[in-house]
mmCIF file of C-alpha atoms in Angstrom:
data_model
loop_
_atom_site.group_PDB
_atom_site.id
_atom_site.type_symbol
_atom_site.label_atom_id
_atom_site.label_comp_id
_atom_site.label_asym_id
_atom_site.label_seq_id
_atom_site.Cartn_x
_atom_site.Cartn_y
_atom_site.Cartn_z
ATOM 1 C CA MET A 1 -65.685 16.405 18.135
ATOM 2 C CA ARG A 2 -62.453 17.787 19.787
ATOM 3 C CA TYR A 3 -61.845 19.155 23.184
ATOM 4 C CA PHE A 4 -59.303 20.858 25.205
ATOM 5 C CA LEU A 5 -58.711 19.796 28.816
ATOM 6 C CA GLU A 6 -57.308 22.290 31.082
ATOM 7 C CA ILE A 7 -55.191 20.361 33.832
ATOM 8 C CA ALA A 8 -53.326 20.996 36.734
ATOM 9 C CA PHE A 9 -51.159 18.464 38.705
ATOM 10 C CA ASP A 10 -48.489 17.833 41.436
ATOM 11 C CA GLY A 11 -45.766 16.180 39.650
ATOM 12 C CA THR A 12 -43.908 14.744 42.632
ATOM 13 C CA ASP A 13 -45.001 11.338 42.196
ATOM 14 C CA PHE A 14 -45.050 11.096 38.456
ATOM 15 C CA HIS A 15 -42.177 10.361 35.931
ATOM 16 C CA GLY A 16 -43.366 13.455 33.870
ATOM 17 C CA TRP A 17 -46.173 14.055 31.655
ATOM 18 C CA GLN A 18 -45.527 11.518 28.807
ATOM 19 C CA ARG A 19 -46.582 7.945 29.044
ATOM 20 C CA GLN A 20 -43.786 5.474 29.367
ATOM 21 C CA PRO A 21 -43.280 1.784 30.148
ATOM 22 C CA ASN A 22 -42.902 0.830 33.746
ATOM 23 C CA ALA A 23 -43.187 4.400 35.091
ATOM 24 C CA SER A 24 -46.220 6.298 36.201
ATOM 25 C CA SER A 25 -47.189 9.559 34.220
ATOM 26 C CA VAL A 26 -49.760 12.130 34.215
ATOM 27 C CA GLN A 27 -50.758 11.185 30.724
ATOM 28 C CA GLU A 28 -51.497 7.612 31.571
ATOM 29 C CA ALA A 29 -53.571 8.688 34.566
ATOM 30 C CA LEU A 30 -55.602 10.889 32.529
ATOM 31 C CA GLU A 31 -56.104 8.234 29.567
ATOM 32 C CA GLU A 32 -57.117 5.587 32.115
ATOM 33 C CA ALA A 33 -59.760 7.765 33.501
ATOM 34 C CA LEU A 34 -61.048 8.785 30.129
ATOM 35 C CA ARG A 35 -61.268 5.147 29.113
ATOM 36 C CA LEU A 36 -63.111 3.819 32.139
ATOM 37 C CA VAL A 37 -65.425 6.857 32.783
ATOM 38 C CA CYS A 38 -66.069 8.186 29.168
ATOM 39 C CA LYS A 39 -65.218 5.026 27.283
ATOM 40 C CA ILE A 40 -62.676 6.984 25.265
ATOM 41 C CA ASP A 41 -59.719 5.117 23.917
ATOM 42 C CA SER A 42 -58.311 7.552 21.477
ATOM 43 C CA GLY A 43 -55.575 8.860 23.831
ATOM 44 C CA ILE A 44 -54.752 12.414 24.603
ATOM 45 C CA VAL A 45 -52.214 14.774 23.207
ATOM 46 C CA GLY A 46 -50.599 17.240 25.607
ATOM 47 C CA ALA A 47 -49.083 20.722 25.043
ATOM 48 C CA GLY A 48 -45.555 19.361 25.806
ATOM 49 C CA ARG A 49 -43.621 17.234 28.153
ATOM 50 C CA THR A 50 -42.766 17.774 31.756
ATOM 51 C CA ASP A 51 -39.779 16.002 33.546
ATOM 52 C CA THR A 52 -40.138 14.008 36.505
ATOM 53 C CA GLY A 53 -41.081 15.883 39.465
ATOM 54 C CA VAL A 54 -42.211 18.878 37.667
ATOM 55 C CA HIS A 55 -45.501 20.476 38.289
ATOM 56 C CA ALA A 56 -48.260 22.223 36.268
ATOM 57 C CA ALA A 57 -50.731 24.986 37.293
ATOM 58 C CA GLN A 58 -51.971 24.660 33.705
ATOM 59 C CA ILE A 59 -51.375 22.330 30.881
ATOM 60 C CA MET A 60 -53.589 21.860 28.043
ATOM 61 C CA ALA A 61 -54.361 18.432 26.214
ATOM 62 C CA HIS A 62 -56.738 17.705 23.395
ATOM 63 C CA VAL A 63 -59.181 14.609 23.044
ATOM 64 C CA ASP A 64 -61.603 13.406 20.584
ATOM 65 C CA CYS A 65 -64.867 12.095 21.354
ATOM 66 C CA ASP A 66 -68.472 11.823 19.893
ATOM 67 C CA PHE A 67 -70.519 13.560 22.637
ATOM 68 C CA ALA A 68 -70.717 16.612 24.630
ATOM 69 C CA LEU A 69 -67.804 16.164 26.949
ATOM 70 C CA GLU A 70 -67.573 19.883 28.157
ATOM 71 C CA GLN A 71 -70.726 19.250 30.060
ATOM 72 C CA ASP A 72 -69.829 19.520 34.004
ATOM 73 C CA PRO A 73 -70.876 15.987 34.939
ATOM 74 C CA TRP A 74 -68.406 14.610 33.015
ATOM 75 C CA ARG A 75 -65.445 16.719 34.301
ATOM 76 C CA ASP A 76 -66.651 15.972 37.868
ATOM 77 C CA LYS A 77 -66.913 12.406 37.094
ATOM 78 C CA LEU A 78 -63.387 12.193 35.753
ATOM 79 C CA ASN A 79 -62.043 14.260 38.830
ATOM 80 C CA SER A 80 -63.721 11.842 41.144
ATOM 81 C CA PHE A 81 -61.686 8.930 39.446
ATOM 82 C CA LEU A 82 -58.550 10.751 39.096
ATOM 83 C CA PRO A 83 -55.768 10.726 42.044
ATOM 84 C CA PRO A 84 -55.864 13.721 44.294
ATOM 85 C CA SER A 85 -52.568 15.056 42.490
ATOM 86 C CA ILE A 86 -54.359 15.635 39.215
ATOM 87 C CA VAL A 87 -57.285 17.955 38.469
ATOM 88 C CA ILE A 88 -59.256 18.673 35.174
ATOM 89 C CA LYS A 89 -60.070 22.440 35.775
ATOM 90 C CA SER A 90 -62.167 22.964 32.601
ATOM 91 C CA ILE A 91 -63.092 21.320 29.180
ATOM 92 C CA ARG A 92 -63.881 23.328 26.253
ATOM 93 C CA GLN A 93 -64.786 22.269 22.667
ATOM 94 C CA VAL A 94 -62.431 23.467 20.045
ATOM 95 C CA GLN A 95 -62.061 23.349 16.281
ATOM 96 C CA ASP A 96 -61.659 19.960 14.894
ATOM 97 C CA ASP A 97 -58.273 20.543 13.720
ATOM 98 C CA ALA A 98 -57.014 22.205 16.900
ATOM 99 C CA HIS A 99 -53.687 20.785 18.306
ATOM 100 C CA ALA A 100 -52.667 21.287 21.984
ATOM 101 C CA ARG A 101 -48.952 21.219 21.161
ATOM 102 C CA PHE A 102 -48.463 22.766 17.807
ATOM 103 C CA GLN A 103 -50.859 25.575 17.953
ATOM 104 C CA ALA A 104 -49.779 26.750 21.422
ATOM 105 C CA THR A 105 -48.509 30.592 20.861
ATOM 106 C CA GLY A 106 -46.757 30.669 24.225
ATOM 107 C CA ARG A 107 -45.759 28.943 27.249
ATOM 108 C CA THR A 108 -45.024 30.515 30.849
ATOM 109 C CA TYR A 109 -43.114 28.909 33.530
ATOM 110 C CA LYS A 110 -42.482 29.808 36.942
ATOM 111 C CA TYR A 111 -39.681 28.670 39.352
ATOM 112 C CA TYR A 112 -40.067 28.981 42.976
ATOM 113 C CA ILE A 113 -37.291 29.270 45.639
ATOM 114 C CA SER A 114 -37.765 29.541 49.468
ATOM 115 C CA LEU A 115 -35.175 31.706 51.241
ATOM 116 C CA GLY A 116 -34.517 29.721 54.250
ATOM 117 C CA LYS A 117 -36.152 26.720 55.714
ATOM 118 C CA ASN A 118 -40.005 26.392 55.030
ATOM 119 C CA PRO A 119 -41.572 23.061 55.779
ATOM 120 C CA PHE A 120 -44.715 23.953 53.920
ATOM 121 C CA ALA A 121 -42.932 24.590 50.669
ATOM 122 C CA VAL A 122 -40.737 21.362 50.607
ATOM 123 C CA GLN A 123 -42.446 19.651 47.683
ATOM 124 C CA PHE A 124 -42.981 22.769 45.667
ATOM 125 C CA SER A 125 -39.832 24.967 45.829
ATOM 126 C CA HIS A 126 -35.957 24.962 46.039
ATOM 127 C CA SER A 127 -34.498 26.124 49.328
ATOM 128 C CA LEU A 128 -31.619 28.510 49.429
ATOM 129 C CA HIS A 129 -30.118 29.773 52.683
ATOM 130 C CA ARG A 130 -28.351 32.760 51.175
ATOM 131 C CA THR A 131 -30.150 35.296 49.138
ATOM 132 C CA PRO A 132 -28.554 35.820 45.714
ATOM 133 C CA ASP A 133 -28.074 39.237 43.946
ATOM 134 C CA ILE A 134 -31.553 39.523 42.321
ATOM 135 C CA ALA A 135 -30.584 42.691 40.526
ATOM 136 C CA ALA A 136 -27.796 40.834 38.963
ATOM 137 C CA MET A 137 -29.544 37.787 37.870
ATOM 138 C CA ASN A 138 -32.258 40.179 36.193
ATOM 139 C CA GLU A 139 -29.620 41.833 34.148
ATOM 140 C CA ALA A 140 -28.269 38.544 33.033
ATOM 141 C CA ALA A 141 -31.799 37.434 32.407
ATOM 142 C CA LYS A 142 -32.322 40.336 30.057
ATOM 143 C CA LEU A 143 -29.545 38.971 27.678
ATOM 144 C CA LEU A 144 -31.571 35.786 27.099
ATOM 145 C CA LEU A 145 -34.386 37.747 25.429
ATOM 146 C CA GLY A 146 -35.100 37.488 21.765
ATOM 147 C CA THR A 147 -34.831 34.706 19.208
ATOM 148 C CA GLN A 148 -31.715 32.707 19.760
ATOM 149 C CA ASP A 149 -30.157 29.183 19.644
ATOM 150 C CA PHE A 150 -30.536 27.898 23.297
ATOM 151 C CA GLN A 151 -28.655 24.593 22.779
ATOM 152 C CA CYS A 152 -26.529 25.325 25.851
ATOM 153 C CA PHE A 153 -29.550 25.054 27.900
ATOM 154 C CA SER A 154 -30.910 21.861 26.373
ATOM 155 C CA ARG A 155 -30.572 18.439 27.666
ATOM 156 C CA SER A 156 -27.924 16.463 25.520
ATOM 157 C CA ASN A 157 -29.062 13.922 22.806
ATOM 158 C CA THR A 158 -32.513 15.257 22.553
ATOM 159 C CA ASP A 159 -34.386 14.720 19.353
ATOM 160 C CA VAL A 160 -35.501 18.281 18.340
ATOM 161 C CA LYS A 161 -34.950 19.771 14.852
ATOM 162 C CA THR A 162 -34.077 23.118 16.038
ATOM 163 C CA TYR A 163 -32.559 24.668 19.297
ATOM 164 C CA ILE A 164 -34.141 28.186 18.335
ATOM 165 C CA CYS A 165 -36.689 29.652 20.643
ATOM 166 C CA ASP A 166 -38.211 33.144 20.863
ATOM 167 C CA LEU A 167 -37.828 34.141 24.573
ATOM 168 C CA LYS A 168 -40.258 37.018 25.420
ATOM 169 C CA GLU A 169 -39.786 37.630 28.997
ATOM 170 C CA ALA A 170 -37.355 36.418 31.938
ATOM 171 C CA TYR A 171 -37.312 38.075 35.302
ATOM 172 C CA TRP A 172 -36.845 37.541 38.940
ATOM 173 C CA VAL A 173 -39.241 39.057 41.825
ATOM 174 C CA GLN A 174 -38.949 38.516 45.600
ATOM 175 C CA GLU A 175 -42.043 37.958 47.512
ATOM 176 C CA GLY A 176 -41.460 38.128 51.220
ATOM 177 C CA GLN A 177 -39.167 34.918 51.713
ATOM 178 C CA GLN A 178 -39.700 33.561 48.284
ATOM 179 C CA LEU A 179 -38.091 34.129 44.826
ATOM 180 C CA VAL A 180 -40.103 33.601 41.782
ATOM 181 C CA PHE A 181 -38.645 33.349 38.401
ATOM 182 C CA THR A 182 -40.965 33.922 35.340
ATOM 183 C CA ILE A 183 -39.970 33.035 31.831
ATOM 184 C CA THR A 184 -42.135 32.943 28.616
ATOM 185 C CA ALA A 185 -41.247 31.716 25.251
ATOM 186 C CA ASP A 186 -43.057 30.215 22.151
ATOM 187 C CA ARG A 187 -41.360 26.900 22.762
ATOM 188 C CA PHE A 188 -38.909 25.611 25.368
ATOM 189 C CA LEU A 189 -36.219 22.706 25.051
ATOM 190 C CA ARG A 190 -35.913 19.825 27.384
ATOM 191 C CA ASN A 191 -34.594 20.803 30.684
ATOM 192 C CA MET A 192 -34.124 24.521 29.545
ATOM 193 C CA VAL A 193 -35.968 26.211 32.376
ATOM 194 C CA ARG A 194 -34.037 24.501 35.123
ATOM 195 C CA ALA A 195 -30.626 25.078 33.189
ATOM 196 C CA VAL A 196 -31.492 28.837 32.814
ATOM 197 C CA VAL A 197 -32.223 28.851 36.560
ATOM 198 C CA GLY A 198 -29.215 27.110 37.729
ATOM 199 C CA THR A 199 -27.125 29.432 35.544
ATOM 200 C CA LEU A 200 -28.773 32.706 36.736
ATOM 201 C CA LEU A 201 -28.301 31.395 40.292
ATOM 202 C CA GLU A 202 -24.481 31.278 39.582
ATOM 203 C CA VAL A 203 -24.752 34.909 38.452
ATOM 204 C CA GLY A 204 -26.642 35.715 41.558
ATOM 205 C CA TYR A 205 -23.714 34.193 43.628
ATOM 206 C CA GLY A 206 -20.895 35.858 41.741
ATOM 207 C CA LYS A 207 -19.691 32.833 40.300
ATOM 208 C CA ARG A 208 -20.623 33.938 36.722
ATOM 209 C CA ALA A 209 -20.265 37.302 35.199
ATOM 210 C CA ILE A 210 -23.296 38.870 33.681
ATOM 211 C CA ASP A 211 -21.579 39.804 30.511
ATOM 212 C CA SER A 212 -20.632 36.065 29.985
ATOM 213 C CA ILE A 213 -24.234 35.107 29.127
ATOM 214 C CA PRO A 214 -23.997 35.944 25.197
ATOM 215 C CA LYS A 215 -20.683 33.839 25.127
ATOM 216 C CA LEU A 216 -22.261 30.899 26.668
ATOM 217 C CA ILE A 217 -25.238 31.103 24.313
ATOM 218 C CA ALA A 218 -22.706 31.080 21.494
ATOM 219 C CA SER A 219 -21.104 28.216 22.656
ATOM 220 C CA LYS A 220 -24.002 25.869 22.345
ATOM 221 C CA ASN A 221 -22.495 23.722 24.869
ATOM 222 C CA ARG A 222 -24.486 22.365 27.712
ATOM 223 C CA GLY A 223 -21.320 21.889 29.670
ATOM 224 C CA GLU A 224 -20.649 25.467 29.777
ATOM 225 C CA ALA A 225 -24.003 26.377 31.517
ATOM 226 C CA GLY A 226 -24.962 25.963 35.219
ATOM 227 C CA ALA A 227 -26.272 22.842 36.790
ATOM 228 C CA SER A 228 -30.069 22.172 36.554
ATOM 229 C CA ALA A 229 -32.010 23.584 39.509
ATOM 230 C CA PRO A 230 -34.055 20.872 41.239
ATOM 231 C CA ALA A 231 -37.409 19.882 39.465
ATOM 232 C CA LYS A 232 -39.706 20.525 42.492
ATOM 233 C CA GLY A 233 -39.444 24.173 42.289
ATOM 234 C CA LEU A 234 -40.697 24.290 38.497
ATOM 235 C CA PHE A 235 -44.201 24.820 37.319
ATOM 236 C CA LEU A 236 -45.603 25.078 33.834
ATOM 237 C CA HIS A 237 -47.872 28.002 34.727
ATOM 238 C CA GLU A 238 -49.756 28.825 31.378
ATOM 239 C CA VAL A 239 -50.169 27.811 27.865
ATOM 240 C CA SER A 240 -51.584 30.341 25.480
ATOM 241 C CA TYR A 241 -53.774 29.712 22.290
ATOM 242 C CA PRO A 242 -55.526 31.793 19.752
ATOM 243 C CA GLU A 243 -59.051 32.355 20.908
ATOM 244 C CA ALA A 244 -60.316 31.382 17.478
ATOM 245 C CA LEU A 245 -59.500 27.822 18.329
ATOM 246 C CA TYR A 246 -62.325 27.549 21.001
ATOM 247 C CA LYS A 247 -65.897 26.812 20.092
ATOM 248 C CA SER A 248 -67.262 27.326 23.557
#
């Protein structure tokens, strides 16, 4: 039977989601818990990678086993073994061919910025001491929408077959002394959201014109985009799937 694990984690102490030699990862911690607690050695497949220091309010992963893993005692036992920075929020049985990565229909990220110094948000937001022009950044963000080649925002030398993404929403809101950027697409490239945030902040500070965004996208040149915003402000917020994938 196949199950989807709904997971949240604080990425501060991890070198991203994906298992790798000589570095701690979220995937490794989860697989170790499944092996020791549930005697599952098959490994897990996540909805995607996150970079070092990036957090997740929700990420999905699938795992195969031959017993009813969705029962609460298994979730609770796994959570008691996992480090405090990782939690399994829910476990649901899915169709036997359901795939956490390839069948996701949408992914939403949020990027958090603190306006001024906030000691309670140091690990989870990027601090700015001047408020950028939010209206200008939202006008520039509108130019990102649609199905486009976003190579200019991708990490160099990545192994993807295409840089085409269908970007469905991108906007900033101010909530008190915090700025929140929300961006949703069918898929994202490595480092894409942080590069987009860095580029839009240049617009917000008058270092880049709003109407320069289409030319930037057409350039397909990462060197033309802004510097990547720090990882600690970025959260994978939600991953969406067709409801028909779920059995329970």
